[in-house]
Amino acid sequence: MRANGLATAGLGLALGLALLAGSAGAQTAAPTRDDIVAKLNHFEESAEVDLPALKQQVMERAKTRIKNDPGPVNRPLIAPDLAKLPAFNAQIQFDADTPIIQPASYQTVGRIADALVHSSLLPYTFLIVGHVESNSKTREANAILSQRRADAIRDVLVNTFKISTKRLHPIGLGEEQFLDRAKPTSAVNGQLQILTYAKLPEEAPRPAAAPAPAAKKPAKKR
């Protein structure tokens, strides 16, 4: 009887562990191309964002020590207009404090590349937005790290997957725009975002080449 009880308990424990493993696997499974396309293909209008100016503002605000800083929970968003853009939040794993992408995330980056060349997304440009959760590092260090991570994703998409560099704009927001402001230290705030940013400008039609002048016929000899 005791042996049967132990066997039943062991079976229950094994099933419980299997369910937990399955749940963890489901949570970490790479998104499909269609998942990403569905998030990004409902563009309506461009956000009024000056990217070079925004990069400068991020670094200036991250470096400035303000006496009355409201803290990470109440800190104003530095680019609230980005929330109007279609977004896909990607769980990309990097080596600690570096922009080096871990092999476990290669598949997700590949799926992002597949989505960006889907016919419905080819007419658009995209922001690659880096974020970092609040931690023991300075806000300036985290702003720099988030930019380097966004740059790293752009480089892989361009160099490995041959996405046009004209379609990709990396920017790091560090701690200046949390994805979950209520929980600044949450891992959610370390996610990387792909945002549908704007339509590609239409190329002006090339002028038709002028016809070559007709060759002169040699004069007839008299």
Short mmCIF file of C-alpha atoms in Angstrom, two decimals:
data_model
loop_
_atom_site.label_atom_id
_atom_site.label_comp_id
_atom_site.label_asym_id
_atom_site.label_seq_id
_atom_site.Cartn_x
_atom_site.Cartn_y
_atom_site.Cartn_z
CA MET A 1 0.00 0.00 0.00
CA ARG A 2 2.83 2.33 0.95
CA ALA A 3 4.61 1.52 -2.29
CA ASN A 4 1.45 2.29 -4.27
CA GLY A 5 1.12 5.63 -2.48
CA LEU A 6 4.72 6.56 -3.26
CA ALA A 7 4.26 5.56 -6.89
CA THR A 8 1.12 7.68 -7.17
CA ALA A 9 2.88 10.64 -5.56
CA GLY A 10 5.83 10.22 -7.90
CA LEU A 11 3.57 10.09 -10.92
CA GLY A 12 1.78 13.23 -9.79
CA LEU A 13 5.09 15.06 -9.31
CA ALA A 14 6.28 13.99 -12.76
CA LEU A 15 3.07 15.21 -14.37
CA GLY A 16 3.32 18.50 -12.52
CA LEU A 17 6.89 19.05 -13.69
CA ALA A 18 5.91 18.18 -17.25
CA LEU A 19 3.10 20.73 -17.18
CA LEU A 20 5.43 23.38 -15.81
CA ALA A 21 8.01 22.62 -18.49
CA GLY A 22 5.35 22.80 -21.18
CA SER A 23 4.13 26.13 -19.87
CA ALA A 24 7.67 27.54 -19.77
CA GLY A 25 8.30 26.30 -23.28
CA ALA A 26 5.12 27.97 -24.53
CA GLN A 27 6.16 31.26 -22.97
CA THR A 28 9.62 31.25 -24.55
CA ALA A 29 8.61 29.94 -27.98
CA ALA A 30 9.69 32.23 -30.81
CA PRO A 31 6.83 34.18 -32.41
CA THR A 32 5.84 33.26 -35.94
CA ARG A 33 6.29 35.56 -38.91
CA ASP A 34 2.51 35.98 -39.11
CA ASP A 35 2.34 36.96 -35.42
CA ILE A 36 4.76 39.80 -36.10
CA VAL A 37 3.11 40.91 -39.34
CA ALA A 38 -0.26 41.06 -37.59
CA LYS A 39 1.19 43.44 -34.98
CA LEU A 40 2.90 45.73 -37.50
CA ASN A 41 0.67 45.96 -40.55
CA HIS A 42 -2.02 48.38 -39.32
CA PHE A 43 -0.09 51.62 -39.86
CA GLU A 44 -2.22 54.78 -40.01
CA GLU A 45 0.03 57.82 -39.71
CA SER A 46 3.63 58.70 -38.93
CA ALA A 47 4.59 59.84 -35.44
CA GLU A 48 5.96 63.36 -35.12
CA VAL A 49 9.39 62.28 -33.88
CA ASP A 50 12.74 63.86 -34.75
CA LEU A 51 15.01 60.86 -34.23
CA PRO A 52 18.40 62.66 -34.04
CA ALA A 53 16.91 65.14 -31.56
CA LEU A 54 15.32 62.32 -29.55
CA LYS A 55 18.66 60.49 -29.25
CA GLN A 56 20.22 63.67 -27.90
CA GLN A 57 17.35 64.24 -25.47
CA VAL A 58 17.64 60.68 -24.12
CA MET A 59 21.33 61.12 -23.35
CA GLU A 60 20.90 64.58 -21.88
CA ARG A 61 18.05 63.51 -19.61
CA ALA A 62 19.82 60.30 -18.59
CA LYS A 63 22.93 62.27 -17.57
CA THR A 64 21.12 65.06 -15.74
CA ARG A 65 20.64 64.68 -12.01
CA ILE A 66 17.42 66.48 -11.17
CA LYS A 67 16.72 67.20 -7.50
CA ASN A 68 12.99 66.79 -7.97
CA ASP A 69 13.14 63.75 -10.25
CA PRO A 70 9.82 61.96 -9.65
CA GLY A 71 11.52 58.56 -9.84
CA PRO A 72 11.13 55.80 -12.41
CA VAL A 73 7.44 55.13 -11.69
CA ASN A 74 6.33 58.73 -12.34
CA ARG A 75 9.04 59.87 -14.75
CA PRO A 76 7.40 61.39 -17.87
CA LEU A 77 7.70 59.43 -21.11
CA ILE A 78 10.33 61.00 -23.32
CA ALA A 79 8.57 60.10 -26.60
CA PRO A 80 4.86 59.47 -25.88
CA ASP A 81 3.97 59.67 -29.59
CA LEU A 82 5.67 56.32 -30.16
CA ALA A 83 2.72 54.67 -28.40
CA LYS A 84 0.57 55.55 -31.45
CA LEU A 85 2.61 53.33 -33.76
CA PRO A 86 2.00 49.62 -34.43
CA ALA A 87 4.44 47.70 -32.22
CA PHE A 88 5.84 44.25 -31.75
CA ASN A 89 7.60 43.64 -28.43
CA ALA A 90 10.38 41.06 -28.76
CA GLN A 91 11.98 39.14 -25.90
CA ILE A 92 15.57 39.24 -27.15
CA GLN A 93 18.18 37.80 -24.79
CA PHE A 94 21.55 39.57 -24.62
CA ASP A 95 24.67 38.72 -22.66
CA ALA A 96 24.67 40.69 -19.40
CA ASP A 97 25.56 44.38 -19.87
CA THR A 98 26.48 43.85 -23.54
CA PRO A 99 24.82 44.12 -26.97
CA ILE A 100 25.76 40.50 -27.78
CA ILE A 101 22.66 38.54 -28.82
CA GLN A 102 22.37 35.11 -27.22
CA PRO A 103 21.89 32.13 -29.58
CA ALA A 104 18.50 31.37 -28.02
CA SER A 105 17.17 34.59 -29.64
CA TYR A 106 18.52 34.03 -33.16
CA GLN A 107 15.25 32.45 -34.25
CA THR A 108 13.23 35.44 -33.08
CA VAL A 109 15.49 37.84 -34.98
CA GLY A 110 15.10 35.66 -38.07
CA ARG A 111 11.31 35.75 -37.74
CA ILE A 112 11.45 39.56 -37.49
CA ALA A 113 13.45 39.62 -40.73
CA ASP A 114 10.89 37.33 -42.40
CA ALA A 115 8.10 39.69 -41.32
CA LEU A 116 9.82 42.83 -42.61
CA VAL A 117 10.01 41.41 -46.15
CA HIS A 118 6.35 40.34 -46.14
CA SER A 119 4.50 42.07 -48.98
CA SER A 120 2.24 44.03 -46.60
CA LEU A 121 5.23 45.55 -44.76
CA LEU A 122 7.59 46.26 -47.66
CA PRO A 123 6.31 49.85 -48.13
CA TYR A 124 7.34 50.88 -44.59
CA THR A 125 10.31 51.90 -42.46
CA PHE A 126 10.71 50.70 -38.87
CA LEU A 127 12.10 51.81 -35.54
CA ILE A 128 14.18 49.36 -33.54
CA VAL A 129 13.73 50.61 -29.98
CA GLY A 130 15.99 49.44 -27.17
CA HIS A 131 14.86 49.56 -23.53
CA VAL A 132 16.50 48.59 -20.24
CA GLU A 133 14.86 47.82 -16.91
CA SER A 134 15.84 49.89 -13.89
CA ASN A 135 18.88 48.32 -12.19
CA SER A 136 22.05 49.16 -10.31
CA LYS A 137 23.59 50.84 -13.36
CA THR A 138 23.32 54.57 -13.97
CA ARG A 139 20.62 55.86 -16.28
CA GLU A 140 23.34 57.11 -18.62
CA ALA A 141 24.94 53.66 -18.83
CA ASN A 142 21.55 52.08 -19.52
CA ALA A 143 20.75 54.64 -22.24
CA ILE A 144 24.04 53.81 -23.97
CA LEU A 145 23.45 50.06 -23.60
CA SER A 146 19.93 50.28 -25.02
CA GLN A 147 21.25 52.15 -28.08
CA ARG A 148 24.01 49.58 -28.62
CA ARG A 149 21.47 46.75 -28.43
CA ALA A 150 19.16 48.45 -30.94
CA ASP A 151 22.19 48.97 -33.21
CA ALA A 152 23.13 45.28 -32.84
CA ILE A 153 19.68 44.13 -33.98
CA ARG A 154 19.82 46.54 -36.94
CA ASP A 155 23.25 45.22 -37.92
CA VAL A 156 22.08 41.60 -37.90
CA LEU A 157 18.97 42.42 -39.94
CA VAL A 158 21.08 44.31 -42.50
CA ASN A 159 24.19 42.14 -42.68
CA THR A 160 22.72 38.67 -42.20
CA PHE A 161 19.18 39.02 -43.56
CA LYS A 162 19.85 41.76 -46.16
CA ILE A 163 17.11 44.13 -44.98
CA SER A 164 17.70 47.57 -46.50
CA THR A 165 19.39 49.88 -44.00
CA LYS A 166 17.10 52.69 -45.25
CA ARG A 167 14.14 50.87 -43.67
CA LEU A 168 15.62 50.55 -40.17
CA HIS A 169 16.16 53.26 -37.55
CA PRO A 170 17.67 52.07 -34.24
CA ILE A 171 17.16 54.15 -31.11
CA GLY A 172 17.78 53.39 -27.43
CA LEU A 173 15.46 54.86 -24.81
CA GLY A 174 17.13 53.28 -21.78
CA GLU A 175 15.10 53.98 -18.65
CA GLU A 176 13.48 57.07 -20.14
CA GLN A 177 10.41 55.23 -21.48
CA PHE A 178 9.51 52.09 -19.55
CA LEU A 179 7.15 49.59 -21.12
CA ASP A 180 5.72 48.92 -17.64
CA ARG A 181 6.08 52.11 -15.61
CA ALA A 182 4.44 50.54 -12.56
CA LYS A 183 7.25 47.95 -12.31
CA PRO A 184 10.51 49.61 -13.40
CA THR A 185 12.65 46.60 -12.47
CA SER A 186 10.47 44.10 -14.37
CA ALA A 187 12.15 42.12 -17.15
CA VAL A 188 9.33 43.36 -19.43
CA ASN A 189 11.15 46.69 -19.53
CA GLY A 190 14.14 45.01 -21.15
CA GLN A 191 12.14 43.99 -24.22
CA LEU A 192 13.08 45.35 -27.62
CA GLN A 193 10.39 46.92 -29.80
CA ILE A 194 9.88 46.99 -33.55
CA LEU A 195 7.60 49.90 -34.51
CA THR A 196 6.14 50.63 -37.94
CA TYR A 197 7.45 54.18 -38.36
CA ALA A 198 6.62 55.66 -41.76
CA LYS A 199 5.98 54.93 -45.41
CA LEU A 200 8.98 54.75 -47.67
CA PRO A 201 9.15 57.81 -49.93
CA GLU A 202 8.09 57.01 -53.44
CA GLU A 203 10.95 57.14 -55.89
CA ALA A 204 10.58 59.74 -58.62
CA PRO A 205 10.32 58.17 -62.05
CA ARG A 206 13.55 58.31 -63.96
CA PRO A 207 13.46 60.48 -67.09
CA ALA A 208 13.48 58.51 -70.32
CA ALA A 209 16.82 58.43 -72.02
CA ALA A 210 17.07 60.76 -74.99
CA PRO A 211 17.14 58.93 -78.31
CA ALA A 212 20.56 58.66 -79.87
CA PRO A 213 21.08 61.02 -82.81
CA ALA A 214 20.61 59.34 -86.15
CA ALA A 215 23.84 58.49 -87.89
CA LYS A 216 24.56 60.71 -90.88
CA LYS A 217 24.54 58.97 -94.19
CA PRO A 218 27.72 59.43 -96.18
CA ALA A 219 27.39 61.88 -99.04
CA LYS A 220 26.96 60.30 -102.45
CA LYS A 221 29.93 60.63 -104.75
CA ARG A 222 29.20 62.44 -108.01
#
